[in-house]
Amino acid sequence: MISQLIEKIQKTKAPVCVGLDPMLSYIPDHIVKKALEEYGETLEGAAEAVWQFNREIIDHTFDLIPAVKPQIAMYEQFGLEGLAVYKRTVDYCREKGLIVIGDVKRGDIGSTSAAYAAGHLGRVQVGSSSLSGLGADFITVNPYLGTDGVKPFVDVCKKEDKGIFVLVKTSNPSSGEFQDRLIDGRPLYELVAEKVTEWGQDTMDGSYSNVGAVVGATYPEMSRILRKLMPNTYFLVPGYGAQGGTAEDLRHCFNDDGLGAVVNSSRGIIAAYRQEKYSGFGAQRFGEASRQAVIDMAEDINRVL
Amino acid sequence: MISQLIEKIQKTKAPVCVGLDPMLSYIPDHIVKKALEEYGETLEGAAEAVWQFNREIIDHTFDLIPAVKPQIAMYEQFGLEGLAVYKRTVDYCREKGLIVIGDVKRGDIGSTSAAYAAGHLGRVQVGSSSLSGLGADFITVNPYLGTDGVKPFVDVCKKEDKGIFVLVKTSNPSSGEFQDRLIDGRPLYELVAEKVTEWGQDTMDGSYSNVGAVVGATYPEMSRILRKLMPNTYFLVPGYGAQGGTAEDLRHCFNDDGLGAVVNSSRGIIAAYRQEKYSGFGAQRFGEASRQAVIDMAEDINRVL
């Protein structure tokens, strides 16, 4: 699966992932108004607004990018109706030829992780039928429970040619609270990084493993060390743009071959129309604003590679 | 919310939580067969089998227990159809007067955790309406991202009188891989425990805080230390029974007042009919087998308190 992502990155010349994290406050009024007029102030109405918003952004960006990353929490907040739009978004993106990274951050004891892995990446057995539930290409995984909580995801990666990105060093302000604490003189995130390499050893797909790592753009010194520690691990890099990470900060996430990382931007792309820089598009043309923001982001990153 | 859980524990004299984690392999053949005959070998068919199974178990145990803990992964594996049964189960249990602990182990950066908190515990704003998504009383939370990833859950606990249980020391075999590593001479799980106490300080609800901890029954020496370190924190204790934890192992999870812990059992209760001990009930009377298993479990635990 990672080789497919790399191929698309090379084709689009954009190591960019669009984060489909549609808070209602990001969605232009005319879309929300129309959805709520049709469905009322209901979860269904909110979900419809999210869907119309997503579709417009996907239609305006899919030819420029390799991947999208829907954040499932933004759908779960609207209950079952929101989750139906999560699946609809995943399916629509895959139809458009995009790699879908489900940002679900799941992780549990072995048997439970196996159920998550089946539902999000693999297949579940019902009688003699083998069925797909939510059907992403990659998902993000939380490592706090250790190897037996991650292994079931790796097993599905092998069986179904899928991939995961394990949280190593996250982009948020308090990520250091536990992740940076020193164990035998080395921060916890380095220990997790070593395990990620180990978990990925049997899933090599070209020069990189199908077990990747989440490494935040907001801590460039740490990403420099992690890049060296995990040469064959692809990085999913959140934190660019709205969270404060700059293109300069990203440089260390890449290997010398210009590969090794895919950089996510959510708000910076999907709510671009609200930025001064793109205000000329106006709320009606928010999809075009997102398209321009993708072009600018790819250029910004390619500048430092 | 924790005071409501305690009240129900005292009323039932059972510090017991039934884990509604219905793998298809646990469900008696006659239920699966009927559901698949009606809906085919589909996700809908599997979800219907899960629902019929859950309902029977709830109907046979709700008067004996304070709480249930549906593990959402077991529903997510069946996609949207499974998630609909998760919600149906949550709603049905609450109608029956049970406290519902959604075992979802969510956790992310602040804005994302806020969305999870709204969807699982609180309410989401749609226009002028404030709507409930999945509606549990408690959920489990993963602490790997630190304070800003947990705080939004705590905020919803305060606002809506709900509760969370944060993963501190999990019950699985490799939980020690990261959780037991020493930081300044103390294991990571103790540092997490201290943060849990800190996060819960403003959510006291009687003698205990609405921010609880997940502490596995399988590591009794560690639960002894954690019990002392977090005197006002309620423990959700997985790992009893099928995972190997005994009643003796649980003793340390409780305070001297006999409170302080609610012990979960999943397979040991819901698949009781498959045990030698309860085989007399047969697969047709699996609900009665579960009822007897609850009675036996409460007796087993009360014996050591």
Coordinates of C-alpha atoms in Angstrom, one line a residue:
Chain A
M1 CA 0.0 0.0 0.0
I2 CA 2.8 2.5 0.8
S3 CA 4.2 2.0 -2.7
Q4 CA 0.8 3.1 -4.1
L5 CA 0.9 6.2 -1.9
I6 CA 4.5 7.0 -3.1
E7 CA 3.5 6.5 -6.7
K8 CA 0.7 9.0 -6.4
I9 CA 3.0 11.5 -4.5
Q10 CA 5.5 11.2 -7.4
K11 CA 2.8 11.6 -10.0
T12 CA 1.2 14.6 -8.4
K13 CA 4.5 16.1 -7.3
A14 CA 2.7 16.9 -4.0
P15 CA 3.6 15.2 -0.7
V16 CA 0.3 16.6 0.5
C17 CA -2.7 15.1 2.3
V18 CA -5.9 17.1 2.6
G19 CA -7.4 16.7 6.1
L20 CA -11.2 16.3 5.7
D21 CA -12.0 17.5 9.2
P22 CA -15.2 19.5 8.6
M23 CA -16.2 21.3 11.7
L24 CA -19.6 23.0 11.1
S25 CA -18.0 26.4 11.7
Y26 CA -15.7 25.8 8.6
I27 CA -18.7 25.2 6.3
P28 CA -20.0 28.2 4.3
D29 CA -23.4 29.5 5.5
H30 CA -25.1 28.9 2.2
I31 CA -24.3 25.1 2.5
V32 CA -25.4 24.8 6.1
K33 CA -28.5 26.8 5.5
K34 CA -29.6 24.7 2.6
A35 CA -29.0 21.4 4.5
L36 CA -30.8 22.5 7.6
E37 CA -33.7 23.8 5.6
E38 CA -34.0 20.4 4.0
Y39 CA -33.4 18.2 7.0
G40 CA -34.1 20.6 10.0
E41 CA -31.7 21.3 12.8
T42 CA -30.9 17.6 13.1
L43 CA -27.9 15.3 13.0
E44 CA -29.0 14.4 9.5
G45 CA -29.0 18.1 8.6
A46 CA -25.5 18.6 9.9
A47 CA -24.3 15.4 8.2
E48 CA -25.7 16.6 4.9
A49 CA -23.9 19.9 5.2
V50 CA -20.7 18.0 5.9
W51 CA -21.2 15.8 2.8
Q52 CA -21.9 18.7 0.5
F53 CA -18.9 20.6 1.8
N54 CA -16.6 17.5 1.5
R55 CA -17.7 16.7 -2.1
E56 CA -17.0 20.2 -3.3
I57 CA -13.5 20.2 -1.8
I58 CA -12.8 16.7 -3.1
D59 CA -14.0 17.6 -6.6
H60 CA -11.8 20.7 -6.6
T61 CA -8.6 19.0 -5.4
F62 CA -8.5 15.3 -6.2
D63 CA -6.4 15.6 -9.3
L64 CA -3.7 17.5 -7.5
I65 CA -3.2 15.3 -4.4
P66 CA -2.3 11.7 -3.6
A67 CA -4.4 11.3 -0.4
V68 CA -7.0 12.6 2.0
K69 CA -7.2 12.1 5.7
P70 CA -10.8 12.2 7.1
Q71 CA -10.7 12.7 10.9
I72 CA -13.4 10.4 12.1
A73 CA -14.1 12.4 15.3
M74 CA -15.6 15.2 13.2
Y75 CA -18.1 12.6 11.9
E76 CA -18.7 10.7 15.1
Q77 CA -19.8 13.9 16.8
F78 CA -22.9 13.7 14.6
G79 CA -23.6 10.2 15.7
L80 CA -24.7 7.5 13.2
E81 CA -25.7 10.2 10.7
G82 CA -22.2 11.6 10.8
L83 CA -20.6 8.2 10.5
A84 CA -22.6 7.4 7.4
V85 CA -21.1 10.5 5.9
Y86 CA -17.6 9.4 7.0
K87 CA -18.2 6.2 5.0
R88 CA -19.7 8.0 2.1
T89 CA -16.6 10.3 2.0
V90 CA -14.2 7.4 2.2
D91 CA -16.0 5.6 -0.7
Y92 CA -16.2 8.8 -2.8
C93 CA -12.5 9.6 -2.4
R94 CA -11.5 6.0 -3.3
E95 CA -13.7 6.2 -6.4
K96 CA -11.8 9.4 -7.3
G97 CA -8.6 7.5 -7.1
L98 CA -7.4 9.0 -3.8
I99 CA -5.6 7.1 -1.0
V100 CA -7.7 7.3 2.1
I101 CA -6.0 7.6 5.5
G102 CA -8.7 7.1 8.2
D103 CA -7.5 9.2 11.1
V104 CA -9.1 7.0 13.8
K105 CA -6.3 6.6 16.3
R106 CA -7.7 3.2 17.5
G107 CA -5.8 0.8 19.7
D108 CA -6.8 -1.7 22.3
I109 CA -6.0 -5.2 23.7
G110 CA -5.4 -7.8 21.0
S111 CA -8.8 -9.2 20.3
T112 CA -10.3 -5.7 20.3
S113 CA -7.7 -4.3 18.0
A114 CA -8.4 -7.2 15.6
A115 CA -12.0 -6.1 15.4
Y116 CA -11.0 -2.5 14.7
A117 CA -8.5 -3.7 12.1
A118 CA -11.2 -5.8 10.4
G119 CA -13.8 -2.9 10.4
H120 CA -11.5 -0.1 9.2
L121 CA -9.0 -1.8 7.0
G122 CA -9.8 -5.4 6.4
R123 CA -12.9 -7.6 6.2
V124 CA -15.1 -9.3 8.7
Q125 CA -16.4 -12.8 8.3
V126 CA -20.2 -13.3 8.3
G127 CA -21.2 -16.9 7.6
S128 CA -19.3 -17.7 4.3
S129 CA -19.0 -14.1 3.3
S130 CA -16.1 -11.8 3.9
L131 CA -17.3 -8.2 4.1
S132 CA -15.8 -4.7 4.3
G133 CA -17.0 -2.3 6.9
L134 CA -15.5 1.2 6.7
G135 CA -12.9 0.5 4.1
A136 CA -9.9 2.9 4.4
D137 CA -6.4 2.3 2.9
F138 CA -4.5 3.4 5.9
I139 CA -5.5 4.2 9.5
T140 CA -3.8 5.8 12.4
V141 CA -3.1 3.7 15.5
N142 CA -2.3 4.5 19.1
P143 CA 0.6 2.5 20.6
Y144 CA -0.1 3.0 24.4
L145 CA -1.1 -0.7 24.9
G146 CA 2.1 -2.1 23.3
T147 CA 2.8 -4.8 20.7
D148 CA -0.2 -7.0 21.2
G149 CA -2.5 -4.0 20.7
V150 CA -0.8 -3.1 17.4
K151 CA 0.0 -6.5 16.0
P152 CA -3.6 -7.2 14.7
F153 CA -3.4 -4.0 12.6
V154 CA -0.1 -5.1 11.2
D155 CA -1.5 -8.6 10.4
V156 CA -4.4 -7.0 8.4
C157 CA -1.8 -4.8 6.6
K158 CA 0.0 -7.9 5.4
K159 CA -3.1 -9.8 4.5
E160 CA -4.9 -7.1 2.6
D161 CA -2.0 -4.9 1.5
K162 CA -3.1 -1.9 3.7
G163 CA -1.1 0.4 5.9
I164 CA -1.1 2.1 9.3
F165 CA 0.6 5.2 10.8
V166 CA 1.4 4.7 14.5
L167 CA 1.4 7.8 16.8
V168 CA 5.1 8.4 17.7
K169 CA 5.4 12.2 18.3
T170 CA 2.1 14.1 18.0
S171 CA 1.8 17.7 17.0
N172 CA -0.2 19.1 19.9
P173 CA 1.2 21.4 22.6
S174 CA 1.1 18.8 25.5
S175 CA 2.4 15.9 23.4
G176 CA 5.7 16.0 25.4
E177 CA 3.9 15.4 28.7
F178 CA 4.4 11.6 28.4
Q179 CA 6.0 11.2 24.9
D180 CA 9.2 13.3 25.7
R181 CA 9.8 11.7 29.2
L182 CA 13.3 10.1 29.4
I183 CA 13.6 6.3 29.8
D184 CA 17.2 5.2 30.2
G185 CA 18.2 8.6 28.9
R186 CA 16.0 8.5 25.8
P187 CA 12.5 10.0 25.2
L188 CA 9.5 7.6 25.1
Y189 CA 8.8 8.6 21.5
E190 CA 12.2 7.1 20.4
L191 CA 11.2 3.8 22.1
V192 CA 7.9 3.8 20.3
A193 CA 9.8 4.6 17.1
E194 CA 12.0 1.6 17.5
K195 CA 8.9 -0.6 18.0
V196 CA 7.4 0.9 14.9
T197 CA 10.4 -0.2 12.9
E198 CA 10.2 -3.6 14.4
W199 CA 6.5 -4.0 13.7
G200 CA 7.0 -2.9 10.1
Q201 CA 9.9 -5.2 9.3
D202 CA 7.8 -7.9 7.7
T203 CA 5.6 -5.4 5.8
M204 CA 8.2 -3.9 3.4
D205 CA 6.6 -2.7 0.2
G206 CA 9.5 -1.3 -1.9
S207 CA 11.9 0.9 0.1
Y208 CA 9.3 1.6 2.8
S209 CA 7.3 -0.4 5.2
N210 CA 3.5 -0.4 5.4
V211 CA 3.8 0.5 9.1
G212 CA 4.4 4.3 9.1
A213 CA 4.6 6.9 11.9
V214 CA 2.8 10.0 12.9
V215 CA 5.4 12.7 13.5
G216 CA 4.2 16.3 14.1
A217 CA 5.6 19.2 12.0
T218 CA 5.6 21.3 15.2
Y219 CA 8.7 19.7 16.7
P220 CA 11.4 19.9 13.9
E221 CA 14.4 18.9 16.1
M222 CA 12.6 15.7 17.1
S223 CA 11.6 14.8 13.6
R224 CA 15.2 15.1 12.5
I225 CA 16.2 12.5 15.0
L226 CA 13.2 10.3 14.2
R227 CA 14.0 10.5 10.5
K228 CA 17.4 9.0 11.1
L229 CA 16.1 6.4 13.5
M230 CA 13.5 5.1 11.1
P231 CA 14.9 5.4 7.6
N232 CA 12.4 3.0 6.0
T233 CA 9.3 4.3 7.8
Y234 CA 7.0 6.8 6.0
F235 CA 5.9 9.7 8.1
L236 CA 2.4 11.2 8.2
V237 CA 3.0 14.7 9.3
P238 CA 0.3 16.8 10.9
G239 CA 0.7 20.3 12.3
Y240 CA 1.6 22.2 9.1
G241 CA -0.1 25.6 8.6
A242 CA -2.9 26.3 11.1
Q243 CA -1.1 24.4 13.9
G244 CA 2.1 26.4 13.3
G245 CA 4.5 24.1 11.4
T246 CA 6.3 25.7 8.5
A247 CA 7.9 24.3 5.4
E248 CA 11.3 24.8 6.9
D249 CA 10.2 22.7 9.9
L250 CA 9.2 19.9 7.5
R251 CA 12.6 19.5 5.8
H252 CA 13.8 17.0 8.3
C253 CA 10.8 14.7 7.9
F254 CA 12.0 13.8 4.4
N255 CA 14.8 11.5 3.3
D256 CA 17.5 12.7 0.8
D257 CA 15.5 11.1 -2.0
G258 CA 12.7 13.6 -1.4
L259 CA 10.5 10.8 -0.1
G260 CA 9.6 9.7 3.4
A261 CA 6.8 12.0 4.4
V262 CA 3.3 13.1 3.5
V263 CA 2.2 16.3 5.0
N264 CA -1.4 16.9 6.2
S265 CA -3.2 20.2 6.2
S266 CA -6.8 20.4 7.3
R267 CA -8.1 23.8 8.2
G268 CA -5.5 25.5 6.0
I269 CA -7.0 23.8 2.9
I270 CA -10.7 23.1 3.7
A271 CA -11.3 26.5 5.3
A272 CA -8.9 28.4 2.9
Y273 CA -11.8 30.7 1.7
R274 CA -11.8 32.3 5.2
Q275 CA -8.2 33.4 5.0
E276 CA -7.3 36.9 3.9
K277 CA -5.1 35.4 1.2
Y278 CA -7.9 33.6 -0.5
S279 CA -10.8 36.0 0.4
G280 CA -11.1 37.0 -3.3
F281 CA -12.8 33.6 -4.0
G282 CA -15.6 34.3 -1.5
A283 CA -17.6 31.7 0.4
Q284 CA -19.5 30.6 -2.7
R285 CA -16.3 29.6 -4.4
F286 CA -14.7 27.9 -1.4
G287 CA -13.8 24.8 -3.5
E288 CA -11.6 27.0 -5.8
A289 CA -10.0 28.6 -2.7
S290 CA -9.1 25.1 -1.4
R291 CA -7.7 24.2 -4.8
Q292 CA -5.4 27.2 -4.8
A293 CA -4.4 26.5 -1.2
V294 CA -3.3 23.0 -2.3
I295 CA -1.3 24.4 -5.1
D296 CA 0.4 26.9 -2.8
M297 CA 1.1 24.2 -0.1
A298 CA 2.7 21.8 -2.6
E299 CA 4.9 24.7 -3.9
D300 CA 5.8 25.7 -0.4
I301 CA 6.9 22.2 0.5
N302 CA 8.7 21.5 -2.8
R303 CA 10.7 24.7 -2.2
V304 CA 12.5 23.1 0.7
L305 CA 13.0 19.6 -0.7
Chain B
M1 CA -22.1 10.7 37.5
I2 CA -19.7 8.6 39.6
S3 CA -22.1 9.0 42.6
Q4 CA -24.9 7.5 40.4
L5 CA -22.6 4.5 39.6
I6 CA -21.7 4.1 43.3
E7 CA -25.4 4.2 44.3
K8 CA -26.2 1.5 41.9
I9 CA -23.3 -0.6 43.0
Q10 CA -24.5 -0.3 46.6
K11 CA -28.1 -1.1 45.7
T12 CA -27.2 -4.2 43.7
K13 CA -24.3 -5.2 46.0
A14 CA -22.4 -6.0 42.9
P15 CA -19.3 -4.0 41.8
V16 CA -19.8 -5.7 38.5
C17 CA -19.9 -4.4 34.9
V18 CA -21.0 -6.7 32.1
G19 CA -18.9 -6.2 29.0
L20 CA -21.1 -6.3 25.9
D21 CA -18.4 -7.4 23.5
P22 CA -20.3 -9.7 21.2
M23 CA -18.0 -11.5 18.9
L24 CA -20.1 -13.5 16.4
S25 CA -18.4 -16.7 17.7
Y26 CA -19.9 -16.1 21.1
I27 CA -23.5 -15.9 19.8
P28 CA -25.5 -19.2 19.8
D29 CA -26.0 -20.7 16.4
H30 CA -29.8 -20.5 16.6
I31 CA -29.6 -16.7 16.9
V32 CA -27.0 -16.2 14.1
K33 CA -28.9 -18.6 11.8
K34 CA -32.2 -16.8 12.2
A35 CA -30.6 -13.3 11.7
L36 CA -28.7 -14.5 8.5
E37 CA -31.8 -16.2 7.2
E38 CA -33.7 -12.9 7.5
Y39 CA -31.0 -10.5 6.3
G40 CA -28.6 -12.7 4.4
E41 CA -24.8 -13.0 5.0
T42 CA -24.6 -9.2 5.3
L43 CA -23.4 -6.6 7.8
E44 CA -27.0 -6.1 8.6
G45 CA -27.5 -9.8 9.3
A46 CA -24.5 -9.8 11.7
A47 CA -25.7 -6.7 13.4
E48 CA -29.1 -8.2 13.9
A49 CA -27.6 -11.3 15.5
V50 CA -25.6 -9.0 17.8
W51 CA -28.7 -7.1 18.8
Q52 CA -30.8 -10.1 19.6
F53 CA -27.9 -11.6 21.6
N54 CA -27.4 -8.3 23.6
R55 CA -31.0 -7.9 24.3
E56 CA -31.4 -11.3 25.8
I57 CA -28.4 -10.8 28.0
I58 CA -29.5 -7.4 29.1
D59 CA -33.0 -8.7 29.9
H60 CA -31.5 -11.5 32.0
T61 CA -29.0 -9.4 34.0
F62 CA -30.1 -5.7 34.2
D63 CA -31.7 -6.1 37.7
L64 CA -28.5 -7.5 39.2
I65 CA -25.9 -5.1 37.9
P66 CA -25.1 -1.4 38.0
A67 CA -23.4 -1.0 34.6
V68 CA -22.6 -2.4 31.2
K69 CA -19.5 -1.7 29.1
P70 CA -20.1 -2.1 25.3
Q71 CA -16.8 -2.4 23.5
I72 CA -17.4 -0.3 20.4
A73 CA -14.8 -2.1 18.3
M74 CA -17.1 -5.2 18.3
Y75 CA -19.7 -3.0 16.6
E76 CA -17.4 -1.0 14.4
Q77 CA -16.2 -4.2 12.8
F78 CA -19.6 -4.5 11.2
G79 CA -19.5 -0.9 9.8
L80 CA -22.4 1.4 10.0
E81 CA -24.8 -1.5 10.6
G82 CA -22.8 -2.5 13.6
L83 CA -22.6 1.0 14.9
A84 CA -26.4 1.4 14.7
V85 CA -26.6 -1.6 17.1
Y86 CA -24.0 0.0 19.4
K87 CA -26.3 3.0 19.7
R88 CA -29.4 0.8 20.0
T89 CA -27.6 -1.2 22.8
V90 CA -26.6 2.0 24.6
D91 CA -30.1 3.4 24.5
Y92 CA -31.7 0.1 25.5
C93 CA -29.4 -0.3 28.5
R94 CA -30.1 3.3 29.7
E95 CA -33.9 2.7 29.4
K96 CA -33.3 -0.3 31.7
G97 CA -31.7 2.0 34.2
L98 CA -28.1 0.8 33.6
I99 CA -25.1 3.1 33.6
V100 CA -23.4 2.7 30.2
I101 CA -19.6 2.8 29.9
G102 CA -18.7 3.2 26.3
D103 CA -15.4 1.4 25.9
V104 CA -14.1 3.6 23.0
K105 CA -10.6 4.5 24.1
R106 CA -10.6 7.7 22.1
G107 CA -8.0 10.5 22.5
D108 CA -6.6 13.0 20.1
I109 CA -5.4 16.6 19.9
G110 CA -7.7 19.1 21.7
S111 CA -10.1 20.1 19.0
T112 CA -10.5 16.5 17.9
S113 CA -11.0 15.2 21.4
A114 CA -13.7 17.9 21.8
A115 CA -15.6 16.4 18.9
Y116 CA -15.3 12.9 20.4
A117 CA -16.4 14.2 23.7
A118 CA -19.5 15.9 22.2
G119 CA -20.4 12.8 20.2
H120 CA -20.0 10.2 22.9
L121 CA -20.8 12.0 26.1
G122 CA -22.2 15.4 25.4
R123 CA -24.1 17.3 22.8
V124 CA -23.3 18.9 19.5
Q125 CA -24.6 22.2 18.4
V126 CA -26.6 22.2 15.1
G127 CA -28.1 25.7 14.5
S128 CA -30.0 26.5 17.6
S129 CA -30.4 22.8 18.6
S130 CA -28.2 20.9 21.0
L131 CA -28.2 17.2 20.0
S132 CA -26.9 14.0 21.5
G133 CA -25.0 11.6 19.2
L134 CA -24.1 8.3 20.8
G135 CA -25.0 9.1 24.4
A136 CA -23.0 7.1 26.9
D137 CA -22.6 7.9 30.6
F138 CA -18.9 7.2 30.8
I139 CA -16.3 6.5 28.1
T140 CA -12.7 5.3 28.2
V141 CA -10.0 7.7 27.1
N142 CA -6.4 7.1 25.9
P143 CA -3.8 9.5 27.6
Y144 CA -0.9 9.2 25.1
L145 CA -1.4 12.8 23.8
G146 CA -1.3 14.4 27.2
T147 CA -3.4 17.0 29.0
D148 CA -4.7 18.9 26.0
G149 CA -6.0 15.7 24.5
V150 CA -7.9 14.7 27.7
K151 CA -9.1 18.1 28.9
P152 CA -12.0 18.4 26.4
F153 CA -13.4 15.1 27.8
V154 CA -13.1 16.5 31.4
D155 CA -14.9 19.7 30.3
V156 CA -17.9 17.7 29.0
C157 CA -17.9 15.6 32.3
K158 CA -18.3 18.9 34.2
K159 CA -20.9 20.4 31.9
E160 CA -23.1 17.4 31.5
D161 CA -22.4 15.4 34.7
K162 CA -20.7 12.5 32.8
G163 CA -17.5 10.5 33.5
I164 CA -14.4 9.1 31.9
F165 CA -12.0 6.3 32.7
V166 CA -8.5 7.1 31.5
L167 CA -6.2 4.2 30.6
V168 CA -3.5 3.9 33.3
K169 CA -2.4 0.3 33.4
T170 CA -4.1 -2.0 30.9
S171 CA -4.8 -5.7 31.4
N172 CA -3.1 -7.0 28.2
P173 CA 0.2 -9.0 28.2
S174 CA 2.3 -6.3 26.5
S175 CA 0.9 -3.4 28.5
G176 CA 4.2 -3.1 30.3
E177 CA 6.1 -2.4 27.1
F178 CA 5.7 1.3 27.4
Q179 CA 3.5 1.7 30.5
D180 CA 6.0 0.1 32.9
R181 CA 9.1 1.9 31.7
L182 CA 10.8 3.9 34.4
I183 CA 10.9 7.6 34.2
D184 CA 13.0 9.2 37.0
G185 CA 12.7 5.8 38.8
R186 CA 9.0 5.5 38.5
P187 CA 6.9 3.7 35.9
L188 CA 5.0 5.7 33.2
Y189 CA 1.7 4.4 34.5
E190 CA 2.3 6.2 37.8
L191 CA 2.9 9.4 36.0
V192 CA -0.3 9.0 34.1
A193 CA -2.0 8.2 37.4
E194 CA -0.9 11.5 38.9
K195 CA -2.2 13.3 35.9
V196 CA -5.5 11.5 36.2
T197 CA -5.8 12.7 39.8
E198 CA -4.9 16.3 38.6
W199 CA -7.5 16.1 35.7
G200 CA -10.2 14.9 38.1
Q201 CA -9.6 17.5 40.9
D202 CA -12.4 19.8 39.7
T203 CA -14.9 17.0 39.0
M204 CA -15.4 15.6 42.5
D205 CA -18.8 14.1 42.9
G206 CA -19.0 12.9 46.5
S207 CA -15.9 11.1 47.6
Y208 CA -14.8 10.2 44.1
S209 CA -14.0 12.1 41.0
N210 CA -15.8 11.8 37.6
V211 CA -12.3 11.1 36.1
G212 CA -11.6 7.5 36.8
A213 CA -8.8 5.1 35.7
V214 CA -8.6 1.8 33.9
V215 CA -6.4 -0.5 36.0
G216 CA -6.1 -4.1 34.8
A217 CA -6.9 -7.0 37.2
T218 CA -4.0 -8.9 35.8
Y219 CA -1.3 -6.9 37.6
P220 CA -2.3 -7.0 41.3
E221 CA 0.9 -5.5 42.7
M222 CA 0.6 -2.5 40.5
S223 CA -3.0 -2.0 41.3
R224 CA -2.1 -2.0 45.0
I225 CA 0.3 0.9 44.4
L226 CA -2.2 2.8 42.2
R227 CA -5.0 2.4 44.7
K228 CA -2.8 4.3 47.3
L229 CA -1.7 6.8 44.7
M230 CA -5.2 7.7 43.6
P231 CA -7.5 7.4 46.7
N232 CA -10.4 9.4 45.2
T233 CA -10.3 7.9 41.7
Y234 CA -12.7 5.1 40.8
F235 CA -11.1 2.2 38.9
L236 CA -12.7 0.4 36.0
V237 CA -11.0 -3.0 36.2
P238 CA -10.8 -5.3 33.1
G239 CA -9.1 -8.6 33.0
Y240 CA -11.2 -10.6 35.5
G241 CA -12.1 -14.1 34.5
A242 CA -11.3 -15.0 30.9
Q243 CA -8.2 -12.8 30.9
G244 CA -6.8 -14.5 34.0
G245 CA -7.5 -12.1 36.9
T246 CA -8.9 -13.7 40.1
A247 CA -11.0 -12.2 42.9
E248 CA -7.8 -12.3 45.1
D249 CA -6.1 -10.1 42.5
L250 CA -8.9 -7.6 42.7
R251 CA -8.7 -7.0 46.4
H252 CA -6.2 -4.2 46.1
C253 CA -8.3 -2.3 43.6
F254 CA -10.8 -1.5 46.4
N255 CA -10.6 1.0 49.2
D256 CA -11.2 0.0 52.8
D257 CA -14.9 1.2 52.4
G258 CA -15.5 -1.5 49.9
L259 CA -15.8 1.0 47.2
G260 CA -13.4 2.3 44.5
A261 CA -13.7 -0.2 41.8
V262 CA -16.1 -1.7 39.3
V263 CA -14.9 -5.0 37.7
N264 CA -15.7 -5.8 34.2
S265 CA -16.2 -9.3 32.7
S266 CA -17.1 -9.8 29.1
R267 CA -16.6 -13.3 27.8
G268 CA -17.0 -14.8 31.2
I269 CA -20.6 -13.5 31.4
I270 CA -21.9 -13.2 27.9
A271 CA -20.5 -16.5 26.7
A272 CA -21.1 -18.3 30.0
Y273 CA -23.3 -20.9 28.3
R274 CA -20.2 -22.2 26.6
Q275 CA -18.4 -23.0 29.9
E276 CA -18.5 -26.4 31.4
K277 CA -19.8 -24.9 34.6
Y278 CA -22.9 -23.5 32.9
S279 CA -23.4 -26.1 30.2
G280 CA -26.6 -27.3 31.9
F281 CA -28.4 -24.3 30.5
G282 CA -27.6 -25.1 26.9
A283 CA -27.3 -22.6 24.1
Q284 CA -31.0 -21.9 24.0
R285 CA -31.0 -20.6 27.6
F286 CA -27.8 -18.6 27.2
G287 CA -29.4 -15.6 28.9
E288 CA -30.0 -17.6 32.1
A289 CA -26.4 -18.9 32.0
S290 CA -25.3 -15.3 31.9
R291 CA -27.5 -14.4 34.8
Q292 CA -26.0 -17.2 36.9
A293 CA -22.5 -16.1 35.9
V294 CA -23.3 -12.6 37.2
I295 CA -24.5 -13.9 40.5
D296 CA -21.4 -16.1 40.9
M297 CA -19.1 -13.3 39.9
A298 CA -20.6 -10.8 42.4
E299 CA -20.4 -13.5 45.1
D300 CA -16.8 -14.2 44.2
I301 CA -15.8 -10.6 44.5
N302 CA -17.8 -9.9 47.6
R303 CA -16.0 -12.8 49.2
V304 CA -12.7 -10.9 49.2
L305 CA -14.0 -7.4 50.1

